[in-house]
Amino acid sequence: MRRTEALTIITQVLKQPVDDVPAADLIYGRALVPIENPAAEAPQPWAMQVDVLALQIAARLPFTDDSEQSPLARAEDAKRRRDLGGEIAALEQGHTDLNSAPWYPARPGDLVHVHYEAAGEMAAFGETYQITAGADGFLTMQVLCHSLPEDTEFLADMVGCFAIEDDPDPLMALWFEAGPHRLTVVRDGRPVHIGGAR
């Protein structure tokens, strides 16, 4: 479960824990000791907005946010768990997410930037692709630039792996393998998808 989904559920339960009571915006509590045996040094009652309390609870739970994984990585995780249904669902959801994006499909002139996190001794870097018209109505995605130094060892093997010629859907491999959270898509000078945004 994603942290955002958990936050929604926690908030709903705290606001209305019982069906036939009105929803609350403020929640309060006090220790049982002063109720049963009041004393001057007893802890004081507390009050907090329900939304704030729900946020504090969700922030402390050890969730892994699936949005920080590519669809292929989520499918691989399910495969390792021998969860065939989860594997298929991850791939189907990745396909649905791409196809339902308001800026999809890609158009000639689109720029697609991929950001790669640091790994081992390799520093973080990015590469930008440009989508152009290909043959027979298909699209081509070419590397426009990258941020690695030109003297990087194995440079040719590290950049341009998502370049593709004459493909009906040049973004599919990039979306599934790198993941939407690493992508920024720019159309007509405006970002239409910012993967790392929260």
C-alpha positions as a Python dict, from the first residue, in 0.01 Angstrom:
ca = {
    (1, 'M'): (0, 0, 0),
    (2, 'R'): (122, 350, -81),
    (3, 'R'): (168, 604, 195),
    (4, 'T'): (-85, 838, 32),
    (5, 'E'): (-349, 564, 27),
    (6, 'A'): (-275, 483, 391),
    (7, 'L'): (-307, 850, 484),
    (8, 'T'): (-652, 865, 324),
    (9, 'I'): (-770, 556, 512),
    (10, 'I'): (-626, 671, 846),
    (11, 'T'): (-788, 1014, 806),
    (12, 'Q'): (-1127, 861, 726),
    (13, 'V'): (-1115, 629, 1027),
    (14, 'L'): (-1007, 906, 1268),
    (15, 'K'): (-1272, 1147, 1137),
    (16, 'Q'): (-1553, 893, 1163),
    (17, 'P'): (-1458, 577, 1356),
    (18, 'V'): (-1824, 474, 1392),
    (19, 'D'): (-2074, 502, 1107),
    (20, 'D'): (-2357, 670, 1300),
    (21, 'V'): (-2151, 952, 1456),
    (22, 'P'): (-2084, 1286, 1285),
    (23, 'A'): (-1742, 1328, 1124),
    (24, 'A'): (-1493, 1520, 1341),
    (25, 'D'): (-1220, 1767, 1248),
    (26, 'L'): (-1064, 1779, 1596),
    (27, 'I'): (-962, 1483, 1807),
    (28, 'Y'): (-856, 1489, 2169),
    (29, 'G'): (-739, 1250, 2435),
    (30, 'R'): (-611, 1220, 2787),
    (31, 'A'): (-433, 958, 2991),
    (32, 'L'): (-645, 700, 3175),
    (33, 'V'): (-454, 755, 3502),
    (34, 'P'): (-590, 1107, 3566),
    (35, 'I'): (-941, 989, 3481),
    (36, 'E'): (-927, 707, 3733),
    (37, 'N'): (-700, 877, 3986),
    (38, 'P'): (-678, 1253, 3923),
    (39, 'A'): (-369, 1430, 4050),
    (40, 'A'): (-216, 1773, 3997),
    (41, 'E'): (94, 1633, 3821),
    (42, 'A'): (-108, 1417, 3579),
    (43, 'P'): (-59, 1466, 3203),
    (44, 'Q'): (-286, 1727, 3055),
    (45, 'P'): (-545, 1640, 2791),
    (46, 'W'): (-439, 1708, 2432),
    (47, 'A'): (-622, 1812, 2117),
    (48, 'M'): (-513, 1795, 1752),
    (49, 'Q'): (-662, 1840, 1406),
    (50, 'V'): (-758, 1499, 1268),
    (51, 'D'): (-568, 1563, 943),
    (52, 'V'): (-248, 1647, 1133),
    (53, 'L'): (-273, 1338, 1354),
    (54, 'A'): (-338, 1117, 1049),
    (55, 'L'): (-32, 1265, 877),
    (56, 'Q'): (186, 1195, 1183),
    (57, 'I'): (65, 835, 1196),
    (58, 'A'): (120, 774, 823),
    (59, 'A'): (466, 933, 836),
    (60, 'R'): (577, 687, 1103),
    (61, 'L'): (459, 373, 922),
    (62, 'P'): (728, 183, 726),
    (63, 'F'): (568, 201, 381),
    (64, 'T'): (755, 180, 53),
    (65, 'D'): (597, 414, -197),
    (66, 'D'): (539, 221, -521),
    (67, 'S'): (546, 544, -718),
    (68, 'E'): (924, 541, -674),
    (69, 'Q'): (953, 217, -870),
    (70, 'S'): (922, 156, -1240),
    (71, 'P'): (637, -71, -1355),
    (72, 'L'): (897, -331, -1452),
    (73, 'A'): (1058, -318, -1104),
    (74, 'R'): (715, -365, -941),
    (75, 'A'): (650, -662, -1169),
    (76, 'E'): (992, -809, -1081),
    (77, 'D'): (917, -770, -709),
    (78, 'A'): (590, -959, -756),
    (79, 'K'): (769, -1226, -959),
    (80, 'R'): (1021, -1278, -677),
    (81, 'R'): (725, -1325, -441),
    (82, 'R'): (580, -1577, -690),
    (83, 'D'): (276, -1351, -721),
    (84, 'L'): (168, -1396, -1083),
    (85, 'G'): (-142, -1182, -1033),
    (86, 'G'): (68, -901, -883),
    (87, 'E'): (317, -924, -1168),
    (88, 'I'): (47, -895, -1434),
    (89, 'A'): (-128, -618, -1239),
    (90, 'A'): (195, -413, -1218),
    (91, 'L'): (248, -438, -1593),
    (92, 'E'): (-115, -361, -1672),
    (93, 'Q'): (-113, -62, -1435),
    (94, 'G'): (203, 74, -1597),
    (95, 'H'): (39, 46, -1938),
    (96, 'T'): (-281, 210, -1812),
    (97, 'D'): (-90, 494, -1642),
    (98, 'L'): (97, 577, -1962),
    (99, 'N'): (-204, 548, -2190),
    (100, 'S'): (-424, 757, -1961),
    (101, 'A'): (-174, 1043, -1921),
    (102, 'P'): (-333, 1364, -2059),
    (103, 'W'): (-23, 1440, -2270),
    (104, 'Y'): (1, 1091, -2422),
    (105, 'P'): (82, 988, -2698),
    (106, 'A'): (421, 1139, -2772),
    (107, 'R'): (449, 1392, -3053),
    (108, 'P'): (738, 1505, -3272),
    (109, 'G'): (919, 1784, -3092),
    (110, 'D'): (864, 1642, -2742),
    (111, 'L'): (1169, 1635, -2516),
    (112, 'V'): (1204, 1355, -2261),
    (113, 'H'): (1457, 1389, -1981),
    (114, 'V'): (1558, 1087, -1771),
    (115, 'H'): (1727, 1135, -1433),
    (116, 'Y'): (1935, 849, -1292),
    (117, 'E'): (2019, 842, -922),
    (118, 'A'): (2374, 791, -802),
    (119, 'A'): (2472, 424, -781),
    (120, 'G'): (2795, 298, -626),
    (121, 'E'): (3078, 518, -751),
    (122, 'M'): (2867, 657, -1036),
    (123, 'A'): (2733, 1007, -973),
    (124, 'A'): (2375, 1097, -1058),
    (125, 'F'): (2326, 1203, -1420),
    (126, 'G'): (2060, 1271, -1678),
    (127, 'E'): (2004, 1237, -2047),
    (128, 'T'): (1756, 1411, -2275),
    (129, 'Y'): (1589, 1257, -2578),
    (130, 'Q'): (1406, 1430, -2861),
    (131, 'I'): (1112, 1273, -3037),
    (132, 'T'): (1104, 1323, -3413),
    (133, 'A'): (890, 1193, -3698),
    (134, 'G'): (1004, 859, -3833),
    (135, 'A'): (912, 652, -4136),
    (136, 'D'): (556, 538, -4213),
    (137, 'G'): (398, 756, -3943),
    (138, 'F'): (613, 610, -3665),
    (139, 'L'): (829, 808, -3422),
    (140, 'T'): (1201, 813, -3350),
    (141, 'M'): (1361, 899, -3015),
    (142, 'Q'): (1720, 1027, -3033),
    (143, 'V'): (1964, 1127, -2760),
    (144, 'L'): (1995, 1504, -2762),
    (145, 'C'): (2239, 1547, -2470),
    (146, 'H'): (2356, 1399, -2141),
    (147, 'S'): (2524, 1532, -1829),
    (148, 'L'): (2810, 1282, -1801),
    (149, 'P'): (3166, 1403, -1861),
    (150, 'E'): (3289, 1302, -2205),
    (151, 'D'): (3581, 1110, -2052),
    (152, 'T'): (3347, 880, -1852),
    (153, 'E'): (3452, 517, -1881),
    (154, 'F'): (3204, 311, -2087),
    (155, 'L'): (3017, 630, -2183),
    (156, 'A'): (2875, 478, -2502),
    (157, 'D'): (2718, 194, -2300),
    (158, 'M'): (2567, 429, -2041),
    (159, 'V'): (2377, 679, -2253),
    (160, 'G'): (2128, 638, -2531),
    (161, 'C'): (1998, 297, -2432),
    (162, 'F'): (1639, 415, -2490),
    (163, 'A'): (1704, 563, -2834),
    (164, 'I'): (1476, 397, -3087),
    (165, 'E'): (1391, 442, -3453),
    (166, 'D'): (1055, 411, -3629),
    (167, 'D'): (849, 291, -3335),
    (168, 'P'): (474, 338, -3284),
    (169, 'D'): (528, 409, -2913),
    (170, 'P'): (885, 522, -2836),
    (171, 'L'): (804, 605, -2473),
    (172, 'M'): (687, 255, -2374),
    (173, 'A'): (1029, 102, -2291),
    (174, 'L'): (1144, 419, -2115),
    (175, 'W'): (824, 439, -1907),
    (176, 'F'): (838, 72, -1806),
    (177, 'E'): (1212, 37, -1743),
    (178, 'A'): (1330, 374, -1612),
    (179, 'G'): (992, 449, -1459),
    (180, 'P'): (762, 752, -1473),
    (181, 'H'): (915, 889, -1151),
    (182, 'R'): (1245, 950, -1335),
    (183, 'L'): (1094, 1119, -1640),
    (184, 'T'): (1021, 1478, -1732),
    (185, 'V'): (834, 1531, -2058),
    (186, 'V'): (841, 1878, -2217),
    (187, 'R'): (604, 1976, -2496),
    (188, 'D'): (611, 2315, -2668),
    (189, 'G'): (850, 2443, -2401),
    (190, 'R'): (624, 2344, -2111),
    (191, 'P'): (664, 2044, -1879),
    (192, 'V'): (363, 1817, -1918),
    (193, 'H'): (493, 1536, -1694),
    (194, 'I'): (725, 1586, -1397),
    (195, 'G'): (794, 1246, -1249),
    (196, 'G'): (976, 1349, -933),
    (197, 'A'): (709, 1603, -831),
    (198, 'R'): (515, 1534, -511),
}
